[in-house]
Amino acid sequence: QVTLLESGGGLVQPGGSLRLSCAASGRIFNINIRRWYRQAPGKQREFVAAITAGGSTNYADSVRGRFTISRDDAKHTLYLQMDSLEPEDTAVYYCYYANVYGYDYWGQGTQVTVSS
């Protein structure tokens, strides 16, 4: 069992920055997939960013160059640094983990609102 606790969402002006955190606890030693997703009102949940166990990263085209995914193994925490935020980035952001046995875990979601 893995528990994910997200934080860092909030209201920010266009062009601003936020850093989302996802603190993991439980049986995390078998985790091999770490991702961020987001879901805007009236839209399907979409992939945002991923990082592998080896540290390679992947981003959705809409955020590439503006967002950075990273992790701190000592703190068991996944991060999403969001820079140059746009109103179109407004959504609920979700942390997602999966382990080598095919079990997946979701955070509760944190609201990010980009508005003047």
PDB file of C-alpha atoms in Angstrom, residues 46-96:
ATOM      1  CA  GLU A  46      -4.451  14.245 -19.253  1.00  0.00           C
ATOM      2  CA  PHE A  47      -0.836  13.278 -18.838  1.00  0.00           C
ATOM      3  CA  VAL A  48       1.532  16.067 -17.800  1.00  0.00           C
ATOM      4  CA  ALA A  49       4.937  14.642 -16.928  1.00  0.00           C
ATOM      5  CA  ALA A  50       6.731  11.457 -15.919  1.00  0.00           C
ATOM      6  CA  ILE A  51      10.074  10.443 -14.491  1.00  0.00           C
ATOM      7  CA  THR A  52      11.585   6.961 -14.573  1.00  0.00           C
ATOM      8  CA  ALA A  53      13.583   5.170 -11.919  1.00  0.00           C
ATOM      9  CA  GLY A  54      16.686   6.019 -13.921  1.00  0.00           C
ATOM     10  CA  GLY A  55      15.846   9.715 -13.948  1.00  0.00           C
ATOM     11  CA  SER A  56      14.753  10.191 -17.543  1.00  0.00           C
ATOM     12  CA  THR A  57      11.784  12.509 -18.035  1.00  0.00           C
ATOM     13  CA  ASN A  58       8.891  12.911 -20.425  1.00  0.00           C
ATOM     14  CA  TYR A  59       6.462  15.805 -20.862  1.00  0.00           C
ATOM     15  CA  ALA A  60       3.252  16.602 -22.619  1.00  0.00           C
ATOM     16  CA  ASP A  61       3.778  18.950 -25.541  1.00  0.00           C
ATOM     17  CA  SER A  62       1.656  21.589 -23.839  1.00  0.00           C
ATOM     18  CA  VAL A  63       4.040  21.913 -20.878  1.00  0.00           C
ATOM     19  CA  ARG A  64       7.427  21.000 -22.312  1.00  0.00           C
ATOM     20  CA  GLY A  65       9.956  23.736 -21.624  1.00  0.00           C
ATOM     21  CA  ARG A  66       7.863  25.253 -18.835  1.00  0.00           C
ATOM     22  CA  PHE A  67       7.411  22.381 -16.354  1.00  0.00           C
ATOM     23  CA  THR A  68      10.081  20.237 -14.721  1.00  0.00           C
ATOM     24  CA  ILE A  69       9.452  16.938 -12.956  1.00  0.00           C
ATOM     25  CA  SER A  70      11.935  15.749 -10.355  1.00  0.00           C
ATOM     26  CA  ARG A  71      12.164  13.622  -7.254  1.00  0.00           C
ATOM     27  CA  ASP A  72      13.997  13.636  -3.932  1.00  0.00           C
ATOM     28  CA  ASP A  73      14.621  10.047  -2.896  1.00  0.00           C
ATOM     29  CA  ALA A  74      15.707  11.003   0.627  1.00  0.00           C
ATOM     30  CA  LYS A  75      12.370  12.748   1.192  1.00  0.00           C
ATOM     31  CA  HIS A  76      10.322  10.229  -0.837  1.00  0.00           C
ATOM     32  CA  THR A  77       8.803  13.163  -2.646  1.00  0.00           C
ATOM     33  CA  LEU A  78       7.907  13.855  -6.265  1.00  0.00           C
ATOM     34  CA  TYR A  79       7.902  17.446  -7.508  1.00  0.00           C
ATOM     35  CA  LEU A  80       6.470  19.385 -10.400  1.00  0.00           C
ATOM     36  CA  GLN A  81       8.069  22.787 -10.897  1.00  0.00           C
ATOM     37  CA  MET A  82       5.731  24.904 -13.010  1.00  0.00           C
ATOM     38  CA  ASP A  83       7.094  28.082 -14.572  1.00  0.00           C
ATOM     39  CA  SER A  84       5.616  30.553 -17.056  1.00  0.00           C
ATOM     40  CA  LEU A  85       2.149  29.465 -16.049  1.00  0.00           C
ATOM     41  CA  GLU A  86      -0.739  30.204 -18.381  1.00  0.00           C
ATOM     42  CA  PRO A  87      -4.496  30.340 -17.769  1.00  0.00           C
ATOM     43  CA  GLU A  88      -4.762  27.119 -19.786  1.00  0.00           C
ATOM     44  CA  ASP A  89      -2.778  25.374 -17.039  1.00  0.00           C
ATOM     45  CA  THR A  90      -5.685  25.806 -14.633  1.00  0.00           C
ATOM     46  CA  ALA A  91      -6.700  22.329 -13.485  1.00  0.00           C
ATOM     47  CA  VAL A  92      -6.662  19.864 -10.640  1.00  0.00           C
ATOM     48  CA  TYR A  93      -3.234  18.246 -10.623  1.00  0.00           C
ATOM     49  CA  TYR A  94      -2.842  14.621  -9.547  1.00  0.00           C
ATOM     50  CA  CYS A  95       0.193  12.631  -8.504  1.00  0.00           C
ATOM     51  CA  TYR A  96       0.257   9.034  -9.791  1.00  0.00           C
TER      52      TYR A  96
END
